[in-house]
Coordinates of C-alpha atoms and ligand atoms in Angstrom, one line a residue:
Chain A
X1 CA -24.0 -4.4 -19.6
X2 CA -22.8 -3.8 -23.5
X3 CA -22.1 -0.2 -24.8
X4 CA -23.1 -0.1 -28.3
X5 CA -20.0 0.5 -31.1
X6 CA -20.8 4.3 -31.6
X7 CA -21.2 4.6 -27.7
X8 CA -17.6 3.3 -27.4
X9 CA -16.1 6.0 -30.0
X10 CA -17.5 8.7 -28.9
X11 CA -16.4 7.7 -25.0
X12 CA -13.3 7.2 -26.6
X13 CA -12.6 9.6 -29.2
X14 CA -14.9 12.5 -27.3
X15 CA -15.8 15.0 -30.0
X16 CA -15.4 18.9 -29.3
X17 CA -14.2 18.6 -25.4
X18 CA -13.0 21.8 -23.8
X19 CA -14.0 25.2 -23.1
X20 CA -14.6 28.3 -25.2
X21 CA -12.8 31.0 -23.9
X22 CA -15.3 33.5 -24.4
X23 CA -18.6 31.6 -24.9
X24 CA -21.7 33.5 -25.7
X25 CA -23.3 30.7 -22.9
X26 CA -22.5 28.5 -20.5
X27 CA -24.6 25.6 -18.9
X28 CA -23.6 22.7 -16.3
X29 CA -26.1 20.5 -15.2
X30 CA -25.1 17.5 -12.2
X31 CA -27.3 14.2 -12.3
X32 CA -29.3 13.7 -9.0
X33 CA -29.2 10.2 -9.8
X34 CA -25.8 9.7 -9.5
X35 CA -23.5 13.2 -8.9
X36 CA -22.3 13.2 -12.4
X37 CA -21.7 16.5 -13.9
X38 CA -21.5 17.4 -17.7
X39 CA -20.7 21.1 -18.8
X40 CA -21.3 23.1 -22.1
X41 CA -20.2 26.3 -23.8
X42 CA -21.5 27.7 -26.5
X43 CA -20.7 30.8 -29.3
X44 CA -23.8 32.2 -31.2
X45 CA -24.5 33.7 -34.3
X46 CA -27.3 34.6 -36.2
X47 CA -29.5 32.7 -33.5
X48 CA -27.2 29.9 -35.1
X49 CA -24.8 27.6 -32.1
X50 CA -21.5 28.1 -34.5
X51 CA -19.4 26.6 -31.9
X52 CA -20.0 24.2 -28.7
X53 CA -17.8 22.5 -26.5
X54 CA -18.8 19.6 -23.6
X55 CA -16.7 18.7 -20.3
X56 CA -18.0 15.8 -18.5
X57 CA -17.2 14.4 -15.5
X58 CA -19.1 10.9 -15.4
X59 CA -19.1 7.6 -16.6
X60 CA -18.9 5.9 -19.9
X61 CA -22.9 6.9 -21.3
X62 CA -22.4 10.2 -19.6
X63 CA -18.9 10.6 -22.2
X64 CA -20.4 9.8 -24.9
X65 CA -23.3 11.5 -24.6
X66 CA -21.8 14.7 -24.1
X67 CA -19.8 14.3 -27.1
X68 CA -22.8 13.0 -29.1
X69 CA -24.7 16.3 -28.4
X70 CA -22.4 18.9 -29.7
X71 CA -21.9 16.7 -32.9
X72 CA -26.1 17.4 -33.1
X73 CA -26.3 20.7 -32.4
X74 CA -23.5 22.7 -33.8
X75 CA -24.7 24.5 -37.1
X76 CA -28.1 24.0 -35.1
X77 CA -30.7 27.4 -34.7
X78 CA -31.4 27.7 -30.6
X79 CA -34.5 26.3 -31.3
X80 CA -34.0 23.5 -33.1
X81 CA -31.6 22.8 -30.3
X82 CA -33.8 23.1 -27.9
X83 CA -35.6 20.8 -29.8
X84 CA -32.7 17.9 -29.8
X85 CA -34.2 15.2 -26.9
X86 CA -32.5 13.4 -24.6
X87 CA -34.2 10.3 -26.7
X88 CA -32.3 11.8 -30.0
X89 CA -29.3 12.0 -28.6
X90 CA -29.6 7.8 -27.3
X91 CA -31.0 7.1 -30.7
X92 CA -28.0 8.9 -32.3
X93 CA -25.8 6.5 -30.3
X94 CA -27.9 3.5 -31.5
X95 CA -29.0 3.1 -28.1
X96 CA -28.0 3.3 -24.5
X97 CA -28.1 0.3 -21.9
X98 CA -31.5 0.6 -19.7
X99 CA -29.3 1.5 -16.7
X100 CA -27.9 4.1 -18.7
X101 CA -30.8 6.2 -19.8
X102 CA -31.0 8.7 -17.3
X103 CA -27.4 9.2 -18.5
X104 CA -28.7 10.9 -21.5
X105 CA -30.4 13.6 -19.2
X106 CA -26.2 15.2 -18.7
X107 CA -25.6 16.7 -21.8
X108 CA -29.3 17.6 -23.0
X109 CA -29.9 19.8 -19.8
X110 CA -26.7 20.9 -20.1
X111 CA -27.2 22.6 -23.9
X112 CA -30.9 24.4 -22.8
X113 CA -28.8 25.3 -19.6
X114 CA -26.3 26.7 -22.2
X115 CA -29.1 28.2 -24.4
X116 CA -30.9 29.9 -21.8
X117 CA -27.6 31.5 -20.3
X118 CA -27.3 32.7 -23.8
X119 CA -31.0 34.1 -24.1
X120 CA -30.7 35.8 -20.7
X121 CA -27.9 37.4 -21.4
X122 CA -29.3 38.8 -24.7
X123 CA -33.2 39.4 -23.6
X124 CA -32.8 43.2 -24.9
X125 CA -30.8 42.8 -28.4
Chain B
X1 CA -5.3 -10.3 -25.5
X2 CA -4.6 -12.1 -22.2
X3 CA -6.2 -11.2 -19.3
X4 CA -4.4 -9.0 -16.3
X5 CA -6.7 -10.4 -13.7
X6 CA -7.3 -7.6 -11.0
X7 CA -10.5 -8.4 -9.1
X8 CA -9.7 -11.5 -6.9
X9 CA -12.1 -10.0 -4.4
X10 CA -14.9 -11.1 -6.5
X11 CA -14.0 -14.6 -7.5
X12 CA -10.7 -17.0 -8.3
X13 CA -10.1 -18.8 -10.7
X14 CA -10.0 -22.9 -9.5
X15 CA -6.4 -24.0 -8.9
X16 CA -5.4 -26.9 -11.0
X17 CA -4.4 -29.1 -8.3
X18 CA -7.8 -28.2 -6.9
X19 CA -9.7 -29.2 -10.1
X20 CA -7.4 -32.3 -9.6
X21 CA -9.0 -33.3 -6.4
X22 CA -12.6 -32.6 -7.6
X23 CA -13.0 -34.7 -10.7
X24 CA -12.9 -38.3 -9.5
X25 CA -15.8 -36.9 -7.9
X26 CA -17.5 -35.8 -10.6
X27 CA -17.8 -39.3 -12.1
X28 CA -16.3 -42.7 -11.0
X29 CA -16.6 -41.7 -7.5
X30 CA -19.8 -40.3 -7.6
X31 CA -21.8 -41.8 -4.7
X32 CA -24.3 -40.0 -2.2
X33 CA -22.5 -40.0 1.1
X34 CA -25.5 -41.2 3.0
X35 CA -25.6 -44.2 1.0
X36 CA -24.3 -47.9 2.5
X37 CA -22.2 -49.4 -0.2
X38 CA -19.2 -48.5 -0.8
X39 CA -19.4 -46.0 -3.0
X40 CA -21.8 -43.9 -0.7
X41 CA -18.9 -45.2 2.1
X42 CA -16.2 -43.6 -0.4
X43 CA -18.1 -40.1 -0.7
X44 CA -18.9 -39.9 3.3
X45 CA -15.3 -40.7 3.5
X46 CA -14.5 -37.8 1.1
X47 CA -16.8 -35.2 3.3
X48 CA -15.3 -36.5 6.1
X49 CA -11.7 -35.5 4.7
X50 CA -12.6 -31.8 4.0
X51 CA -14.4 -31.4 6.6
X52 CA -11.2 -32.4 8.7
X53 CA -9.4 -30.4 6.4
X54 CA -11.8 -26.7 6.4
X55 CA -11.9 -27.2 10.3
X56 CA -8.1 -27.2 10.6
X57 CA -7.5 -24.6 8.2
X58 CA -9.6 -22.0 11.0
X59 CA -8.6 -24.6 14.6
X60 CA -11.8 -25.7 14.7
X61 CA -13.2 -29.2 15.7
X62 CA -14.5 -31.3 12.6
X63 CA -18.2 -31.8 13.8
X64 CA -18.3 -27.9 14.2
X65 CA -17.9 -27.0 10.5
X66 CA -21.3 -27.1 8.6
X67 CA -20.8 -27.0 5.0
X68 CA -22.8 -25.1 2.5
X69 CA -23.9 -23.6 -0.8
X70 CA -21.5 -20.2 0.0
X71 CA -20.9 -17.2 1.7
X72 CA -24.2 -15.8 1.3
X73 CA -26.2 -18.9 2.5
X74 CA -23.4 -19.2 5.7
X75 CA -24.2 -15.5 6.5
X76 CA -27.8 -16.1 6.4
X77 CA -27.8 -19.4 8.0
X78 CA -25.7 -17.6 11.0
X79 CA -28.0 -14.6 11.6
X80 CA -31.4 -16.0 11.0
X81 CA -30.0 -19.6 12.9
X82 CA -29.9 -18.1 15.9
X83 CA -32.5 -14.9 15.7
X84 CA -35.3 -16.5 14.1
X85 CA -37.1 -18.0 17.1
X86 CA -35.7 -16.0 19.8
X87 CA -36.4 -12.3 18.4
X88 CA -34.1 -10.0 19.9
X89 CA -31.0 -7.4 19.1
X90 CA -28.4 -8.1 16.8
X91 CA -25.7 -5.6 16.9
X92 CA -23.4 -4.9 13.5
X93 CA -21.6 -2.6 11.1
X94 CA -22.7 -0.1 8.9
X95 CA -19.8 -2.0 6.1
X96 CA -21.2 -5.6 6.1
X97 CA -21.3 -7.5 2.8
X98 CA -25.2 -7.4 1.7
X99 CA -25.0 -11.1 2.8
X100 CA -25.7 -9.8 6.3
X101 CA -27.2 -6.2 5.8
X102 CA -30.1 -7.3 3.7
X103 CA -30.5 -10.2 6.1
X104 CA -30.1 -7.7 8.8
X105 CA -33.2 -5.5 7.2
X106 CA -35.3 -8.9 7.0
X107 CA -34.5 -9.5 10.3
X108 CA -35.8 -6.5 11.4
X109 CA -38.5 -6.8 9.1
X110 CA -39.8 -9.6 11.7
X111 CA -39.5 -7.9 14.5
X112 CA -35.8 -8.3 15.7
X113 CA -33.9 -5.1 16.7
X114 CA -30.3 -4.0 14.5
X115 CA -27.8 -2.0 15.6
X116 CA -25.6 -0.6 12.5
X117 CA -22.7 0.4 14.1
X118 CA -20.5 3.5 12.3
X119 CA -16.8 3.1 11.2
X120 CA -14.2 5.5 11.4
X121 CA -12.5 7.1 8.4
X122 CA -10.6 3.8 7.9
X123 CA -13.2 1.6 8.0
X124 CA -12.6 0.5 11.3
X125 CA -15.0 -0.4 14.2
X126 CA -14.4 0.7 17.6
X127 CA -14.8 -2.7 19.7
X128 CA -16.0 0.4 22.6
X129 CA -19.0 1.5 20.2
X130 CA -19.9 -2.9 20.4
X131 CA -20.0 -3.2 23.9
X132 CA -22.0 -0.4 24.7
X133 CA -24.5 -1.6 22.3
X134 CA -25.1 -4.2 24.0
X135 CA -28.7 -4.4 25.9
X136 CA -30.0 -7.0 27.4
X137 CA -31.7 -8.2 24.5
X138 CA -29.0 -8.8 22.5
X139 CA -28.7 -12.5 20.7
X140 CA -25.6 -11.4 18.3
X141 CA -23.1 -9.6 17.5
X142 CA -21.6 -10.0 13.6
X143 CA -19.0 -7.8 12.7
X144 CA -16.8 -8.7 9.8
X145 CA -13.2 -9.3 9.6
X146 CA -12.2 -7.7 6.5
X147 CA -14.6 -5.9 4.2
X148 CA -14.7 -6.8 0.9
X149 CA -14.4 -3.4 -0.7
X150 CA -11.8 -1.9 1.5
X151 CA -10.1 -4.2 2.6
X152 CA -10.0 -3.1 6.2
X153 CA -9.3 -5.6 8.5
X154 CA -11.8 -4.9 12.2
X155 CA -10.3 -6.1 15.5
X156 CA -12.4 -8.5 16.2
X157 CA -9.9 -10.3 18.5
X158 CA -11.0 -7.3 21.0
X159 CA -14.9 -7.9 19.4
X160 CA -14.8 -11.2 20.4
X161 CA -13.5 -11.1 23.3
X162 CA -16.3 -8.2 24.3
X163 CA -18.7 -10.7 23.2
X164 CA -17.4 -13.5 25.4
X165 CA -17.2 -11.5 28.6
X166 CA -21.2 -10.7 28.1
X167 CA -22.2 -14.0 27.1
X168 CA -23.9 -13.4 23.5
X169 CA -22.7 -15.2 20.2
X170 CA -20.1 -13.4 18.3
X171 CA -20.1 -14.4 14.5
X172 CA -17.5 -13.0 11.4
X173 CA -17.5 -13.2 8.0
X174 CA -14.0 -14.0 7.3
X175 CA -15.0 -15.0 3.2
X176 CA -12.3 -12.4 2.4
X177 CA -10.0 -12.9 4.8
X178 CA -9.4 -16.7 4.5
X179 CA -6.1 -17.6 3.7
X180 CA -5.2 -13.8 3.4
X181 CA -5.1 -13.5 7.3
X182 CA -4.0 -15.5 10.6
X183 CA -7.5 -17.2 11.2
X184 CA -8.5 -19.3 14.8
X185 CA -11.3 -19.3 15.9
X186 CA -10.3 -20.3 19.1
X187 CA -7.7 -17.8 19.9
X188 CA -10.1 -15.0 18.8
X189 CA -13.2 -16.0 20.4
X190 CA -15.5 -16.5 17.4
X191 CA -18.7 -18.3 17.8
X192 CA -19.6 -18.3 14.5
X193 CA -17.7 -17.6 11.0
X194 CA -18.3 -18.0 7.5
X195 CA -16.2 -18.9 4.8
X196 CA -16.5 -19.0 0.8
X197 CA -14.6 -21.3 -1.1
X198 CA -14.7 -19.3 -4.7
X199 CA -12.3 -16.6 -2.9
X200 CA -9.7 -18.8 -2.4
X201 CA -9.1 -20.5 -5.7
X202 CA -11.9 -23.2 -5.1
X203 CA -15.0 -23.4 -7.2
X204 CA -18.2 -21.4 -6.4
X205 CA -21.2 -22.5 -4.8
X206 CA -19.4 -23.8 -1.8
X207 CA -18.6 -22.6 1.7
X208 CA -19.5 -23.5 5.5
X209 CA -20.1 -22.1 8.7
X210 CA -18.3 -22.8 11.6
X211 CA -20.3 -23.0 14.7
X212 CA -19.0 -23.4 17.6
X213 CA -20.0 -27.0 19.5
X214 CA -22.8 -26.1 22.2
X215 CA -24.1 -22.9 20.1
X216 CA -27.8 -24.2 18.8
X217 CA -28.8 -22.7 16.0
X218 CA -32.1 -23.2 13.7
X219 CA -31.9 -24.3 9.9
X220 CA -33.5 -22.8 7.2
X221 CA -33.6 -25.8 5.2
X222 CA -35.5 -28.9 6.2
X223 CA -35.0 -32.5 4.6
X224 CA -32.5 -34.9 5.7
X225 CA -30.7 -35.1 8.4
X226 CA -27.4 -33.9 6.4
X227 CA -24.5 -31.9 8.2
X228 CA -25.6 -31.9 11.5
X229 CA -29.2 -31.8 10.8
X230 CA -28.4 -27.8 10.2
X231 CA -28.2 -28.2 6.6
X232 CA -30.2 -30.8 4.5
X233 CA -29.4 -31.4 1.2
X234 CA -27.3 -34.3 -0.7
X235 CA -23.9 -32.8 -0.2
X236 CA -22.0 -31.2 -3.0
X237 CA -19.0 -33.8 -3.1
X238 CA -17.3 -32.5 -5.6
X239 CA -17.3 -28.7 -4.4
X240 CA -17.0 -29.6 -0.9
X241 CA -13.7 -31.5 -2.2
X242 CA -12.2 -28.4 -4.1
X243 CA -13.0 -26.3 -1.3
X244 CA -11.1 -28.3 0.9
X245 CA -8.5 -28.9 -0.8
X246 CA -8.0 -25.0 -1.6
X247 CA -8.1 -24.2 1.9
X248 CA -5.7 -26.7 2.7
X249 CA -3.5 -25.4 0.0
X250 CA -4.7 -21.7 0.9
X251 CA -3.0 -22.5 4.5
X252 CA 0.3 -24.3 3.4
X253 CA 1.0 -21.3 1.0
X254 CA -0.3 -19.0 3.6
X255 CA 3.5 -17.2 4.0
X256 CA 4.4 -17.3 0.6
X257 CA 1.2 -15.8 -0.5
X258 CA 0.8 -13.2 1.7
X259 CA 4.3 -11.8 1.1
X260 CA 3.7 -12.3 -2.7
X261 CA 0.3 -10.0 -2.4
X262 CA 1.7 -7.5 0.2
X263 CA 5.1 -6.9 -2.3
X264 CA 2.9 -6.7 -5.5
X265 CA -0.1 -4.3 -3.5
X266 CA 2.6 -2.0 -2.0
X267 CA 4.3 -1.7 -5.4
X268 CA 0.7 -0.9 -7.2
X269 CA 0.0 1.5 -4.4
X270 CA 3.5 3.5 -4.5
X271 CA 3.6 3.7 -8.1
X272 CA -0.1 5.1 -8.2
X273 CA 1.0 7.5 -5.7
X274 CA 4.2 8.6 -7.8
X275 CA 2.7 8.6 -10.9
X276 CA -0.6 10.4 -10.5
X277 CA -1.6 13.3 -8.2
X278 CA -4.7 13.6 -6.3
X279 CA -5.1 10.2 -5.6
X280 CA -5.9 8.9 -2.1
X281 CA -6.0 5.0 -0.7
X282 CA -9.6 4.0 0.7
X283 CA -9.5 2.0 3.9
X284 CA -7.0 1.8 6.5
X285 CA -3.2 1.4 5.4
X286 CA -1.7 -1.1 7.6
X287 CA -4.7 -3.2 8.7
X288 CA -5.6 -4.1 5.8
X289 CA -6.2 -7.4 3.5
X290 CA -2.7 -8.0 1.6
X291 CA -4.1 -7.8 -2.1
X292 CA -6.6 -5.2 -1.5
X293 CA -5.8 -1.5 -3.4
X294 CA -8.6 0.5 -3.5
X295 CA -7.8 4.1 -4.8
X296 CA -9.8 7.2 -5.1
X297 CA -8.7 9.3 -7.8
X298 CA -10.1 12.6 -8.0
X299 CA -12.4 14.3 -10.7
X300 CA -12.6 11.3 -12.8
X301 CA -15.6 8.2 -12.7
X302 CA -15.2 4.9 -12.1
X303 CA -16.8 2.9 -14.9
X304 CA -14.8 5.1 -17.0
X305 CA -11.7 4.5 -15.8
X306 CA -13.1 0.6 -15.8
X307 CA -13.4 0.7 -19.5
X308 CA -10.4 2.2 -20.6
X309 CA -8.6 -0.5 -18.0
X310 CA -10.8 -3.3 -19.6
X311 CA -9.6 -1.8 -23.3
X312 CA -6.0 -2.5 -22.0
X313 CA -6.8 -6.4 -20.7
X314 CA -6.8 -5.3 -17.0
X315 CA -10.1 -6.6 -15.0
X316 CA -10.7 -4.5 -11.8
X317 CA -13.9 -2.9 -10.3
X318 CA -15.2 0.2 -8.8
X319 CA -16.7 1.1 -5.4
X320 CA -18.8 3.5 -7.5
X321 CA -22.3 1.7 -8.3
X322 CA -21.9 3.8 -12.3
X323 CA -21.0 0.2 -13.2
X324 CA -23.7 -1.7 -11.8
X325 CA -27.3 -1.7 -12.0
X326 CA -27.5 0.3 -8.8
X327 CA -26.5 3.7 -9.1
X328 CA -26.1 4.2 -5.1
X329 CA -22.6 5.2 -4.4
X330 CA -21.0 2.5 -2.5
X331 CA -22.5 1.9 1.3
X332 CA -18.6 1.4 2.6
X333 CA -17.3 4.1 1.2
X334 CA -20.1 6.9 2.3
X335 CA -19.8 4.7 6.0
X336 CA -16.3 6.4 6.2
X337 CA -17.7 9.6 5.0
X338 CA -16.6 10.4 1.8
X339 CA -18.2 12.7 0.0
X340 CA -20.5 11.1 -2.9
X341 CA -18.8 13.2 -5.6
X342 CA -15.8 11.6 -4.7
X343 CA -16.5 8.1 -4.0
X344 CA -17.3 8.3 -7.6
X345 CA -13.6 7.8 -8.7
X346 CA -13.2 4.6 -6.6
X347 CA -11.4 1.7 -8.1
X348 CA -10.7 -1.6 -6.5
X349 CA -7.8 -3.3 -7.4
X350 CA -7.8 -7.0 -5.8
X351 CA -4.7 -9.3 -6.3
X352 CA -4.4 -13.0 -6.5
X353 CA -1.7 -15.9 -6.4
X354 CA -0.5 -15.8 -9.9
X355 CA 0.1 -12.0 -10.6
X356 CA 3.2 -10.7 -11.0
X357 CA 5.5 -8.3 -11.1
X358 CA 5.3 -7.5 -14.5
X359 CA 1.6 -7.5 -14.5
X360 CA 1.7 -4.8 -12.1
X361 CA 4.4 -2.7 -13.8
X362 CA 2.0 -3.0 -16.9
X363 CA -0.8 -1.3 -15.0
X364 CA 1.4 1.2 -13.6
X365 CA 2.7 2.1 -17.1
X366 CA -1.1 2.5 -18.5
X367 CA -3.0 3.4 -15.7
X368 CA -1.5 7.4 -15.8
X369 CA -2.3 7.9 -19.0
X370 CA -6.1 7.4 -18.8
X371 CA -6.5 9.3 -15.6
X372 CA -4.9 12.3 -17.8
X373 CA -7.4 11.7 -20.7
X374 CA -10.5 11.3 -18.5
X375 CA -9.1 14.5 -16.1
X376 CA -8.3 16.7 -19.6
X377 CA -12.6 16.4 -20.2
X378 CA -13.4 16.6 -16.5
X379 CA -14.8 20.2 -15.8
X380 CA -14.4 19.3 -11.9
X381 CA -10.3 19.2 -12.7
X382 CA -8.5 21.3 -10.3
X383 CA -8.2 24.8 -11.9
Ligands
LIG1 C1 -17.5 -10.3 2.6 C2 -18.3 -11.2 1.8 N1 -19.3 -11.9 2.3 C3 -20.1 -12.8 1.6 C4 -19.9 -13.0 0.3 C5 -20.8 -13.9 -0.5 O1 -20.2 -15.1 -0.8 P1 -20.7 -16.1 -1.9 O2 -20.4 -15.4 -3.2 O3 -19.9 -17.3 -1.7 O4 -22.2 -16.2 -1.6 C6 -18.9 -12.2 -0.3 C7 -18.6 -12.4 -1.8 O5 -19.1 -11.7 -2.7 C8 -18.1 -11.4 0.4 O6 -17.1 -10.7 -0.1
LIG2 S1 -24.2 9.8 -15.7 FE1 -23.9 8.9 -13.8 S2 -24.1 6.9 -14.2 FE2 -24.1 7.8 -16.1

């Protein structure tokens, strides 16, 4: 099994990891497949993510995809978030190993999880 | 960069005086060892040798060693030798190699009974859980000597004797434990054991069973009336060769090898333990194989850490399945009841002959570093 080049630099130079210490939402979504967790936090404005940050605790794809997905959707409007696949974010590695697809699930889930913490919280503004 | 070779569990690489002994084979002494001329005379001669040399290595007789294409083929030849005509109950652990569990499923497949049999925390098998499995069907009993993953090493002196008191078969899979352990099968009452030849600096595709004289068993291969009529097939000359001579060697550097791995392995294991917190050894700490480390390191993955390692020229391998095309966490490691979460920072570090000391201080000097880096984008992290 091969990671692809951008796979590797984003697994090894993760992009935007931490929390935000007041985030306007927070999502965590855990693979069934494998127990793999990845986490996300997010600060909204104007309906627009202005800040995210990713945690993961997985395994290489997991990493990178995490890392990959807050590079896509900052600067993003909640839906065209929402909009960002789990297919996008693969693409926008230049691929994942077929092993590694379900991978790709982590940090998608995680952002609507994040989104929809966000739109709970803020059904009445 | 060279290569700090960590995973000796999963193969060697040949010895040179080993790849010494094989290559006449491979060419001017090349002869089919049931031929009559004298090269055919020459290769039976050469069989004849390593089988002398394989059975001494374990205190066997020569006619009771049965060479073949591995470990896998010698745990399938054992099991389904002696269960496939009589159907009946095999009884075994829940930490077998899946040499013997998927044979074990296939088995039961057929119509044969199986009796998985847990393991403690350690990995170890209580010999009382064997002998009251016993029923009056039961053909088998195969219980490993040390597991592969783990390193724990099962009493099977105590097994084997069980087995002998009630009259049934006991076979082990000592692939790991060759030349890593005190090995007769005499002494520790084993019917049946198999051995691997690519584990102990021989080249792959050989290994043999050891069955004990007056045990019948039933081949799975049918042709000529090679090795005992149990196995047919033109013998491997040149493999058989290097597998005997690696044994041979395996046992006159049995001392000086074992202290080497145990120094090295304790050394690995205390500096991990210094170094990093929240780390915990996997398996049992004194009876255990002398080059097996396997570490659990909380809130961090295995294939992770396996890349970063594999970045810094050090091979090793996880007990988590993240790395393979399986995503199951590891069988052995939920046996002794680890939580799945956890399993999933499992690492496996297996030592061999030629590392050293430096080697090891090298791993120790990186190996902190990228737990911190992979724990700093961890949300599970202790807060
Ligand atoms: C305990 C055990 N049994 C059996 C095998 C299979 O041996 P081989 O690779 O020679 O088929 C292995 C090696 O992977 C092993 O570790
Ligand atoms: S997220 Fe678990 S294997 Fe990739």
């Amino acid at each position: 099994m091969e990671y692809s080049e951008k796979v590797m630099d984003h697994f090894l130079n993760p992009r935007n990891v931490g929390d935000i210490p007041d985030p306007d939402g927070t999502g965590e979504f855990g693979n069934p497949v494998c127990g793999d967790v990845t986490q996300v936090h997010i600060k909204v404005k104007d309906d627009k993510i202005t800040d995210i940050k990713f945690k993961t605790f997985g395994c290489g794809a997991a990493i990178a995809t995490g890392s990959m997905i807050t590079e896509l959707a900052v600067g993003k409007t909640l839906d065209e978030a929402l909009a960002i696949t789990r297919d996008d974010v693969a693409d926008a590695l230049g691929g994942l190993p077929p092993v590694k697809l379900h991978c790709s699930n982590l940090a998608a889930d995680a952002l609507y999880a994040a989104i929809q913490d966000y739109q709970a919280k803020n059904k009445d503004v | 960069m060279k290569q700090i070779y960590l995973d000796h569990a999963a193969t060697t690489a040949v010895d040179r005086e080993v790849m010494q002994a094989m290559t006449p084979y491979f060419t001017e002494r090349f002869g089919n060892a049931s031929s009559l001329h004298t090269l055919g005379r020459d290769a039976n001669q050469a069989l004849t040798r390593a089988r002398e040399e394989v059975a001494d290595a374990i205190g066997a007789n020569t006619e009771e060693i049965i060479f073949t294409s591995g470990g896998t083929e010698s745990d399938n030849l054992a099991l389904r030798g002696v269960l496939r005509e009589h159907k009946g109950h095999i009884i075994t652990s829940s930490i077998e190699h899946p040499a013997i569990l998927k044979t074990c499923q296939y088995l039961e497949r057929i119509g044969c009974d199986v009796t998985y049999l847990p393991v403690d925390a350690d990995g170890l098998v209580d010999p009382g859980d064997v002998e009251s499995a016993i029923t009056r069907e039961t053909r088998l009993i195969s219980v490993m000597h040390a597991n592969n993953e783990i390193g724990t090493i099962q009493p099977v002196n105590e097994i084997g004797a069980i087995a002998a008191d009630h009259e049934i078969p006991f076979h082990t899979d000592a692939v790991q434990s060759f030349g890593k352990t005190e090995l007769d099968v005499r002494k520790m009452n084993i019917d049946m054991l198999s051995l691997s030849s690519h584990k102990i600096y021989g080249p792959k595709g050989v290994g043999a069973l050891y069955v004990r004289e007056g045990l019948k068993i039933n081949p799975l291969m049918y042709g000529g009336s090679h090795e005992m009529s149990i196995r047919a097939g033109t013998e491997n000359i040149p493999g058989i060769v290097g597998f005997a001579k690696a044994a041979s060697l395996a046992c006159e550097r049995f001392k000086s090898d074992t202290a080497h791995l145990m120094k090295l392995r304790d050394m690995l294991i205390n500096g991990m333990f210094d170094s990093i917190d929240d780390v915990f050894l996997n398996g049992h700490q004194a009876k255990r194989l002398p080059n097996n480390a396997n570490l659990r390191f909380m809130f961090v993955e295995g294939e992770a850490m396996l890349i970063h390692l594999d970045l810094k020229g050090i091979a090793a391998s996880t007990g988590s399945a993240c790395s393979s095309a399986s995503l199951d966490p590891s069988h052995v490691l939920l046996a002794l009841g680890i939580p799945p979460e956890d399993i999933h920072g499992s690492i496996r570090f297996t030592l061999g002959r030629e590392n050293t000391e430096k080697e090891i201080k090298y791993v120790l000097e990186v190996f902190p570093t990228i737990i911190e880096k992979l724990r700093a984008i961890s949300p599970l992290t202790r807060r």
